[in-house]
Tab-separated table of C-alpha atoms in Angstrom:
chain	number	residue	atom	x	y	z
Y	1	UNK	CA	-6.279	-101.644	-154.384
Y	2	UNK	CA	-2.731	-100.379	-154.636
Y	3	UNK	CA	-2.547	-99.390	-150.979
Y	4	UNK	CA	0.321	-100.934	-149.029
Y	5	UNK	CA	-2.049	-101.700	-146.146
Y	6	UNK	CA	-4.120	-103.896	-148.437
Y	7	UNK	CA	-1.034	-105.708	-149.691
Y	8	UNK	CA	0.257	-106.307	-146.166
Y	9	UNK	CA	-3.145	-107.692	-145.144
Y	10	UNK	CA	-3.099	-110.121	-148.059
Y	11	UNK	CA	0.342	-111.350	-146.988
Y	12	UNK	CA	-0.769	-111.733	-143.368
Y	13	UNK	CA	-3.799	-113.735	-144.503
Y	14	UNK	CA	-1.547	-116.334	-146.093
Y	15	UNK	CA	0.404	-116.647	-142.851
Y	16	UNK	CA	-2.741	-117.128	-140.784
Y	17	UNK	CA	-4.203	-119.616	-143.248
Y	18	UNK	CA	-1.079	-121.693	-142.710
Y	19	UNK	CA	-1.314	-121.316	-138.931
Y	20	UNK	CA	-4.984	-122.317	-139.001
Y	21	UNK	CA	-4.252	-125.446	-141.036
Y	22	UNK	CA	-1.433	-126.545	-138.724
Y	23	UNK	CA	-2.858	-125.620	-135.331
Y	24	UNK	CA	-3.888	-128.553	-133.158
Y	25	UNK	CA	-3.117	-127.008	-129.769
Y	26	UNK	CA	-5.548	-127.161	-126.877
Y	27	UNK	CA	-6.900	-123.869	-125.482
Y	28	UNK	CA	-5.369	-122.499	-122.324
Y	29	UNK	CA	-7.460	-123.434	-119.256
Y	30	UNK	CA	-9.883	-120.957	-117.713
Y	31	UNK	CA	-8.550	-118.718	-114.971
Y	32	UNK	CA	-9.770	-118.730	-111.385
Y	33	UNK	CA	-8.091	-115.373	-110.749
Y	34	UNK	CA	-5.860	-112.843	-112.482
Y	35	UNK	CA	-2.311	-114.144	-112.823
Y	36	UNK	CA	0.355	-111.523	-112.103
Y	37	UNK	CA	4.121	-111.413	-112.268
Y	38	UNK	CA	5.678	-114.026	-110.000
Y	39	UNK	CA	2.455	-115.992	-109.484
Y	40	UNK	CA	2.386	-119.753	-109.764
Y	41	UNK	CA	0.810	-120.752	-113.070
Y	42	UNK	CA	0.777	-124.403	-114.059
Y	43	UNK	CA	0.121	-123.622	-117.740
Y	44	UNK	CA	3.098	-121.273	-118.119
Y	45	UNK	CA	4.810	-123.675	-120.526
Y	46	UNK	CA	1.712	-123.949	-122.724
Y	47	UNK	CA	1.324	-120.174	-122.627
Y	48	UNK	CA	4.897	-119.743	-123.821
Y	49	UNK	CA	4.278	-122.085	-126.752
Y	50	UNK	CA	1.155	-120.140	-127.721
Y	51	UNK	CA	2.919	-116.784	-127.522
Y	52	UNK	CA	5.817	-118.098	-129.592
Y	53	UNK	CA	3.362	-119.418	-132.178
Y	54	UNK	CA	1.701	-115.989	-132.334
Y	55	UNK	CA	5.044	-114.212	-132.666
Y	56	UNK	CA	4.791	-112.317	-129.377
Y	57	UNK	CA	7.531	-114.414	-127.767
Y	58	UNK	CA	10.577	-114.173	-130.058
Y	59	UNK	CA	12.198	-117.388	-131.239
Y	60	UNK	CA	15.486	-116.124	-129.811
Y	61	UNK	CA	14.090	-116.024	-126.269
Y	62	UNK	CA	14.391	-119.260	-124.355
Y	63	UNK	CA	11.375	-120.489	-122.420
Y	64	UNK	CA	11.218	-123.607	-120.271
Y	65	UNK	CA	8.260	-125.772	-121.393
Y	66	UNK	CA	8.021	-127.105	-117.830
Y	67	UNK	CA	7.935	-123.673	-116.251
Y	68	UNK	CA	5.212	-123.238	-113.613
Y	69	UNK	CA	5.750	-119.570	-112.731
Y	70	UNK	CA	4.431	-116.587	-114.609
Y	71	UNK	CA	7.386	-114.258	-114.912
Y	72	UNK	CA	10.383	-113.260	-117.035
Y	73	UNK	CA	9.926	-113.226	-120.816
Y	74	UNK	CA	6.272	-114.277	-120.533
Y	75	UNK	CA	5.404	-110.903	-119.002
Y	76	UNK	CA	6.955	-108.949	-121.879
Y	77	UNK	CA	5.360	-111.273	-124.426
Y	78	UNK	CA	1.904	-110.797	-122.874
Y	79	UNK	CA	2.328	-107.009	-122.903
Y	80	UNK	CA	3.231	-107.196	-126.590
Y	81	UNK	CA	0.206	-109.419	-127.217
Y	82	UNK	CA	-2.083	-107.050	-125.315
Y	83	UNK	CA	-0.955	-104.074	-127.392
Y	84	UNK	CA	-1.707	-106.001	-130.598
Y	85	UNK	CA	-5.212	-106.779	-129.394
Y	86	UNK	CA	-6.283	-103.386	-128.097
Y	87	UNK	CA	-5.942	-104.354	-124.440
Y	88	UNK	CA	-4.366	-102.509	-121.532
Y	89	UNK	CA	-0.706	-103.614	-121.639
Y	90	UNK	CA	-0.340	-104.280	-117.925
Y	91	UNK	CA	1.229	-107.722	-118.347
Y	92	UNK	CA	-1.443	-109.377	-116.211
Y	93	UNK	CA	-3.016	-112.570	-117.490
Y	94	UNK	CA	-6.737	-111.870	-117.079
Y	95	UNK	CA	-9.939	-113.261	-118.585
Y	96	UNK	CA	-10.005	-110.836	-121.533
Y	97	UNK	CA	-6.370	-111.539	-122.424
Y	98	UNK	CA	-7.044	-115.261	-122.148
Y	99	UNK	CA	-10.092	-114.931	-124.415
Y	100	UNK	CA	-7.962	-113.310	-127.083
Y	101	UNK	CA	-5.207	-115.928	-126.636
Y	102	UNK	CA	-7.729	-118.734	-127.114
Y	103	UNK	CA	-9.347	-117.213	-130.200
Y	104	UNK	CA	-8.873	-119.806	-132.978
Y	105	UNK	CA	-6.708	-118.954	-135.964
Y	106	UNK	CA	-9.746	-119.645	-138.150
Y	107	UNK	CA	-11.470	-116.646	-136.560
Y	108	UNK	CA	-8.418	-114.477	-137.234
Y	109	UNK	CA	-8.514	-115.633	-140.859
Y	110	UNK	CA	-12.075	-114.342	-141.167
Y	111	UNK	CA	-11.087	-111.008	-139.611
Y	112	UNK	CA	-8.284	-110.616	-142.139
Y	113	UNK	CA	-10.614	-111.587	-144.991
Y	114	UNK	CA	-13.152	-109.008	-143.792
Y	115	UNK	CA	-10.470	-106.341	-143.692
Y	116	UNK	CA	-9.335	-107.233	-147.209
Y	117	UNK	CA	-12.924	-106.847	-148.352
Y	118	UNK	CA	-13.209	-103.459	-146.666
Y	119	UNK	CA	-9.923	-102.254	-148.166
Y	120	UNK	CA	-11.559	-102.848	-151.556
Y	121	UNK	CA	-14.290	-100.370	-150.671
Y	122	UNK	CA	-11.922	-97.424	-150.392
Y	123	UNK	CA	-12.234	-94.827	-153.158
Y	124	UNK	CA	-9.902	-95.955	-155.963
Y	125	UNK	CA	-8.962	-92.476	-157.124
Y	126	UNK	CA	-6.805	-91.479	-154.158
Y	127	UNK	CA	-3.194	-91.064	-155.242
Y	128	UNK	CA	-2.273	-91.790	-151.620
Y	129	UNK	CA	-3.992	-92.640	-148.394
Y	130	UNK	CA	-4.977	-89.464	-146.561
Y	131	UNK	CA	-6.281	-89.167	-142.995
Y	132	UNK	CA	-7.501	-92.623	-141.989
Y	133	UNK	CA	-9.595	-93.309	-138.877
Y	134	UNK	CA	-10.062	-96.948	-137.911
Y	135	UNK	CA	-13.126	-97.234	-135.678
Y	136	UNK	CA	-12.541	-100.554	-133.844
Y	137	UNK	CA	-8.828	-99.766	-133.439
Y	138	UNK	CA	-9.626	-96.312	-131.968
Y	139	UNK	CA	-6.727	-94.924	-133.997
Y	140	UNK	CA	-6.088	-92.127	-136.496
Y	141	UNK	CA	-3.265	-92.322	-139.007
Y	142	UNK	CA	-2.004	-89.644	-141.368
Y	143	UNK	CA	-0.068	-90.883	-144.382
Y	144	UNK	CA	2.756	-89.267	-146.302
Y	145	UNK	CA	2.979	-89.243	-150.084
Y	146	UNK	CA	4.833	-92.590	-150.081
Y	147	UNK	CA	1.952	-94.272	-148.159
Y	148	UNK	CA	3.958	-94.535	-144.939
Y	149	UNK	CA	2.483	-93.421	-141.629
Y	150	UNK	CA	3.556	-89.856	-140.885
Y	151	UNK	CA	1.471	-89.426	-137.732
Y	152	UNK	CA	-0.551	-91.672	-135.454
Y	153	UNK	CA	-2.775	-90.955	-132.464
Y	154	UNK	CA	-5.561	-92.397	-130.349
Y	155	UNK	CA	-9.149	-91.368	-130.947
Y	156	UNK	CA	-12.511	-91.662	-129.226
Y	157	UNK	CA	-15.367	-92.827	-131.481
Y	158	UNK	CA	-19.147	-93.123	-131.195
Y	159	UNK	CA	-20.755	-95.338	-128.586
Y	160	UNK	CA	-21.611	-98.832	-129.756
Y	161	UNK	CA	-25.136	-98.401	-128.413
Y	162	UNK	CA	-27.044	-95.668	-130.193
Y	163	UNK	CA	-24.268	-93.383	-131.427
Y	164	UNK	CA	-22.107	-95.399	-133.830
Y	165	UNK	CA	-19.621	-93.487	-135.979
Y	166	UNK	CA	-20.501	-94.144	-139.634
Y	167	UNK	CA	-18.100	-95.475	-142.266
Y	168	UNK	CA	-17.608	-92.998	-145.113
Y	169	UNK	CA	-15.108	-90.837	-147.012
Y	170	UNK	CA	-15.184	-87.069	-147.549
Y	171	UNK	CA	-12.736	-84.204	-148.057
Y	172	UNK	CA	-11.517	-82.002	-145.217
Y	173	UNK	CA	-11.713	-78.371	-146.302
Y	174	UNK	CA	-11.146	-76.203	-143.236
Y	175	UNK	CA	-10.273	-76.062	-139.548
Y	176	UNK	CA	-12.023	-74.008	-136.855
Y	177	UNK	CA	-10.185	-72.827	-133.747
Y	178	UNK	CA	-12.156	-72.258	-130.536
Y	179	UNK	CA	-15.426	-73.540	-132.038
Y	180	UNK	CA	-18.919	-73.213	-130.650
Y	181	UNK	CA	-20.954	-76.408	-130.518
Y	182	UNK	CA	-24.363	-76.332	-132.165
Y	183	UNK	CA	-26.076	-79.305	-130.593
Y	184	UNK	CA	-27.929	-81.681	-132.942
Y	185	UNK	CA	-31.690	-81.682	-132.457
Y	186	UNK	CA	-31.755	-85.333	-131.371
Y	187	UNK	CA	-29.285	-84.622	-128.553
Y	188	UNK	CA	-31.243	-81.526	-127.529
Y	189	UNK	CA	-34.480	-83.485	-127.249
Y	190	UNK	CA	-32.998	-86.576	-125.616
Y	191	UNK	CA	-30.574	-84.959	-123.164
Y	192	UNK	CA	-31.017	-81.176	-122.846
Y	193	UNK	CA	-34.816	-80.840	-122.684
Y	194	UNK	CA	-35.226	-83.244	-119.711
Y	195	UNK	CA	-32.545	-81.323	-117.793
Y	196	UNK	CA	-34.212	-78.000	-118.570
Y	197	UNK	CA	-37.523	-79.357	-117.359
Y	198	UNK	CA	-35.882	-80.038	-114.006
Y	199	UNK	CA	-33.789	-76.855	-113.898
Y	200	UNK	CA	-34.543	-73.850	-116.181
Y	201	UNK	CA	-31.062	-72.453	-115.397
Y	202	UNK	CA	-29.233	-75.589	-116.522
Y	203	UNK	CA	-27.979	-74.008	-119.775
Y	204	UNK	CA	-26.299	-71.033	-118.122
Y	205	UNK	CA	-24.611	-73.275	-115.577
Y	206	UNK	CA	-23.106	-75.416	-118.370
Y	207	UNK	CA	-22.124	-72.586	-120.721
Y	208	UNK	CA	-24.993	-73.114	-123.197
Y	209	UNK	CA	-27.282	-70.560	-124.818
Y	210	UNK	CA	-30.494	-70.686	-126.849
Y	211	UNK	CA	-30.379	-69.337	-130.417
Y	212	UNK	CA	-32.692	-68.971	-133.361
Y	213	UNK	CA	-32.044	-70.648	-136.710
Y	214	UNK	CA	-29.724	-67.758	-137.685
Y	215	UNK	CA	-27.543	-68.085	-134.592
Y	216	UNK	CA	-28.929	-65.070	-132.740
Y	217	UNK	CA	-29.008	-65.549	-128.965
Y	218	UNK	CA	-32.546	-65.790	-127.566
Y	219	UNK	CA	-31.916	-66.894	-123.989
Y	220	UNK	CA	-28.716	-67.259	-122.039
Y	221	UNK	CA	-29.511	-67.524	-118.320
Y	222	UNK	CA	-32.974	-68.962	-117.688
Y	223	UNK	CA	-35.359	-70.728	-120.061
Y	224	UNK	CA	-39.066	-69.964	-119.864
Y	225	UNK	CA	-41.817	-72.504	-120.486
Y	226	UNK	CA	-42.536	-70.979	-123.895
Y	227	UNK	CA	-38.880	-71.034	-124.905
Y	228	UNK	CA	-38.597	-74.635	-123.747
Y	229	UNK	CA	-41.545	-75.590	-125.959
Y	230	UNK	CA	-39.832	-74.010	-128.972
Y	231	UNK	CA	-36.598	-75.847	-128.163
Y	232	UNK	CA	-38.484	-79.114	-127.951
Y	233	UNK	CA	-40.171	-78.471	-131.311
Y	234	UNK	CA	-36.871	-77.659	-133.014
Y	235	UNK	CA	-37.718	-74.019	-133.764
Y	236	UNK	CA	-35.007	-72.864	-131.378
Y	237	UNK	CA	-31.549	-74.396	-131.026
Y	238	UNK	CA	-28.971	-74.814	-128.267
Y	239	UNK	CA	-25.335	-73.803	-128.613
Y	240	UNK	CA	-22.380	-74.276	-126.283
Y	241	UNK	CA	-20.045	-71.308	-126.067
Y	242	UNK	CA	-16.414	-71.499	-127.163
Y	243	UNK	CA	-13.729	-72.242	-124.612
Y	244	UNK	CA	-11.855	-74.963	-122.729
Y	245	UNK	CA	-15.062	-76.529	-121.389
Y	246	UNK	CA	-16.685	-76.813	-124.815
Y	247	UNK	CA	-17.468	-80.433	-125.721
Y	248	UNK	CA	-15.588	-79.958	-129.013
Y	249	UNK	CA	-12.487	-78.749	-127.238
Y	250	UNK	CA	-10.492	-75.965	-128.870
Y	251	UNK	CA	-10.348	-77.054	-132.506
Y	252	UNK	CA	-12.434	-79.021	-134.968
Y	253	UNK	CA	-11.548	-80.394	-138.393
Y	254	UNK	CA	-14.348	-80.037	-140.931
Y	255	UNK	CA	-15.125	-82.367	-143.845
Y	256	UNK	CA	-18.775	-81.528	-144.649
Y	257	UNK	CA	-20.953	-84.639	-144.758
Y	258	UNK	CA	-24.551	-85.758	-144.400
Y	259	UNK	CA	-23.840	-87.335	-141.002
Y	260	UNK	CA	-22.633	-84.104	-139.357
Y	261	UNK	CA	-19.518	-85.960	-138.221
Y	262	UNK	CA	-16.116	-84.334	-137.791
Y	263	UNK	CA	-12.824	-84.571	-135.895
Y	264	UNK	CA	-12.307	-82.404	-132.826
Y	265	UNK	CA	-10.343	-82.043	-129.611
Y	266	UNK	CA	-11.866	-82.640	-126.187
Y	267	UNK	CA	-11.921	-81.232	-122.639
Y	268	UNK	CA	-11.734	-84.824	-121.293
Y	269	UNK	CA	-8.342	-86.125	-122.538
Y	270	UNK	CA	-8.223	-88.767	-119.808
Y	271	UNK	CA	-10.489	-90.963	-121.952
Y	272	UNK	CA	-7.562	-91.593	-124.293
Y	273	UNK	CA	-6.004	-93.704	-121.545
Y	274	UNK	CA	-8.825	-96.257	-121.821
Y	275	UNK	CA	-8.213	-99.325	-123.989
Y	276	UNK	CA	-11.777	-99.282	-125.364
Y	277	UNK	CA	-12.707	-95.771	-126.454
Y	278	UNK	CA	-16.287	-95.601	-127.752
Y	279	UNK	CA	-17.666	-92.716	-125.698
Y	280	UNK	CA	-18.842	-90.008	-128.125
Y	281	UNK	CA	-22.143	-89.185	-129.813
Y	282	UNK	CA	-20.601	-90.136	-133.167
Y	283	UNK	CA	-17.931	-87.512	-133.808
Y	284	UNK	CA	-14.268	-88.417	-133.432
Y	285	UNK	CA	-12.150	-86.913	-130.666
Y	286	UNK	CA	-8.428	-86.752	-131.437
Y	287	UNK	CA	-5.608	-87.109	-128.937
Y	288	UNK	CA	-3.138	-84.647	-130.504
Y	289	UNK	CA	-5.256	-81.926	-132.129
Y	290	UNK	CA	-2.571	-79.219	-132.323
Y	291	UNK	CA	-0.074	-81.589	-133.949
Y	292	UNK	CA	-2.706	-82.762	-136.434
Y	293	UNK	CA	-3.568	-79.163	-137.332
Y	294	UNK	CA	0.125	-78.338	-137.803
Y	295	UNK	CA	0.560	-81.290	-140.161
Y	296	UNK	CA	-2.490	-80.341	-142.227
Y	297	UNK	CA	-1.443	-76.672	-142.397
Y	298	UNK	CA	2.260	-77.279	-142.956
Y	299	UNK	CA	2.135	-75.582	-146.382
Y	300	UNK	CA	0.935	-72.348	-144.730
Y	301	UNK	CA	4.010	-70.841	-142.977
Y	302	UNK	CA	1.892	-68.715	-140.641
Y	303	UNK	CA	0.460	-71.770	-138.940
Y	304	UNK	CA	3.347	-73.112	-136.916
Y	305	UNK	CA	2.638	-75.443	-134.003
Y	306	UNK	CA	3.251	-72.524	-131.639
Y	307	UNK	CA	0.754	-70.273	-133.459
Y	308	UNK	CA	-1.805	-73.063	-133.609
Y	309	UNK	CA	-1.600	-73.591	-129.852
Y	310	UNK	CA	-1.993	-69.847	-129.336
Y	311	UNK	CA	-5.083	-69.782	-131.570
Y	312	UNK	CA	-6.551	-72.644	-129.566
Y	313	UNK	CA	-5.865	-71.072	-126.176
Y	314	UNK	CA	-6.583	-67.390	-126.692
Y	315	UNK	CA	-7.419	-66.630	-130.310
Y	316	UNK	CA	-10.735	-65.421	-131.748
Y	317	UNK	CA	-13.751	-67.669	-131.303
Y	318	UNK	CA	-14.879	-69.651	-134.346
Y	319	UNK	CA	-11.759	-68.729	-136.328
Y	320	UNK	CA	-11.893	-70.575	-139.658
Y	321	UNK	CA	-8.708	-71.501	-141.509
Y	322	UNK	CA	-9.144	-72.994	-144.980
Y	323	UNK	CA	-6.803	-75.726	-146.175
Y	324	UNK	CA	-4.780	-74.946	-149.306
Y	325	UNK	CA	-6.316	-78.011	-150.903
Y	326	UNK	CA	-8.957	-80.489	-149.742
Y	327	UNK	CA	-7.562	-83.513	-147.912
Y	328	UNK	CA	-9.500	-86.800	-148.011
Y	329	UNK	CA	-10.662	-88.220	-144.701
Y	330	UNK	CA	-11.542	-91.911	-144.708
Y	331	UNK	CA	-13.339	-93.532	-141.775
Y	332	UNK	CA	-12.956	-97.304	-141.967
Y	333	UNK	CA	-13.885	-100.361	-139.934
Y	334	UNK	CA	-10.982	-102.815	-139.823
Y	335	UNK	CA	-10.874	-105.394	-137.035
Y	336	UNK	CA	-7.558	-106.613	-138.431
Y	337	UNK	CA	-4.857	-104.240	-139.592
Y	338	UNK	CA	-1.233	-104.917	-140.496
Y	339	UNK	CA	1.344	-102.332	-139.496
Y	340	UNK	CA	4.385	-101.341	-141.533
Y	341	UNK	CA	6.603	-103.747	-139.567
Y	342	UNK	CA	4.314	-106.633	-140.515
Y	343	UNK	CA	2.758	-107.052	-137.084
Y	344	UNK	CA	-0.951	-107.852	-137.156
Y	345	UNK	CA	-3.325	-106.064	-134.788
Y	346	UNK	CA	-6.755	-107.525	-134.035
Y	347	UNK	CA	-9.691	-105.659	-132.512
Y	348	UNK	CA	-13.144	-106.569	-131.272
Y	349	UNK	CA	-16.116	-106.146	-133.625
Y	350	UNK	CA	-17.597	-103.434	-131.382
Y	351	UNK	CA	-20.411	-102.450	-133.770
Y	352	UNK	CA	-21.114	-105.950	-135.099
Y	353	UNK	CA	-20.313	-104.836	-138.650
Y	354	UNK	CA	-18.043	-107.795	-139.388
Y	355	UNK	CA	-20.826	-110.105	-138.307
Y	356	UNK	CA	-23.220	-108.361	-140.705
Y	357	UNK	CA	-20.652	-108.460	-143.510
Y	358	UNK	CA	-20.044	-112.180	-143.049
Y	359	UNK	CA	-23.780	-112.829	-143.105
Y	360	UNK	CA	-24.079	-110.975	-146.409
Y	361	UNK	CA	-21.067	-112.697	-147.995
Y	362	UNK	CA	-22.289	-116.129	-146.913
Y	363	UNK	CA	-25.513	-115.643	-148.884
Y	364	UNK	CA	-23.522	-115.109	-152.102
Y	365	UNK	CA	-24.346	-112.665	-154.917
Y	366	UNK	CA	-25.973	-110.159	-154.930
Y	367	UNK	CA	-24.824	-109.857	-151.285
Y	368	UNK	CA	-27.895	-108.155	-149.874
């Protein structure tokens, strides 16, 4: 692949192969409690050596190898390390941070090799990288024509248990402001039907309505036993009305696909503050939806950021705006990714896909 991200990952792999071959350091000892700024910490010197080896403590910063207090440059280095590993950058030395610190370089080598393999799976006919969502990194990137990152934001992806976001590539063709949400049948049966059985007025209270297959409203306030039976059978559907409380938020980005997955905003933006963000039913919630829409519609003068925000807040419901040209959307699964400044970010294998990939590669051709 000619993508710069692939080339940077190859370069980082060589660095980590060297680190793995030269590393003979002992792991940092287990913690009895969280170590915070100013706390006594007998392994502070060893921690400093590890952080310097990883590149989180700059060579220019002096650190006393006999230091027994957790403070000063170690705090900043740990925050930097936490950011690179998808952790809350609070500067506290906790069990999860320690686990990442003690992960052998050989494991990081495998993560980089897996990412190199996955880069090879990207469609080869893209003249540039488009919209790229990295599932384990909980991040969306938009690339400019020169393959540099033009926009970056946090995302929420599908839950690891039962609602995993699939890996695939399609073309985004249009945007919808103030969308309705047509609930998938599996969600209706698993989550809505049991609530209706307990409370026939549940839908009205939550801003839902029952429709037929053509979108005509059948019931909006209370659901009868007969209507409930038709909902359960799939003959009738459930739709959430447009508005600020809609689960899709105020805008969705459509790239038609067999998984019924898309990008959308959310009425619960506080979830973007979490370090691990797998909370959805499979679709991808974006942190900066108006800014993303403005970038994608920048060749249509009418759609300024101000007009986009107005369409989201008070425009017509289900307003569709077609893109001037389709824009590829690629959803990838990279537990190691190398940024433009050369820094390597590592993420947990939340769906176990790296584990499956390694099992297949270990068996050799034909890799089944």
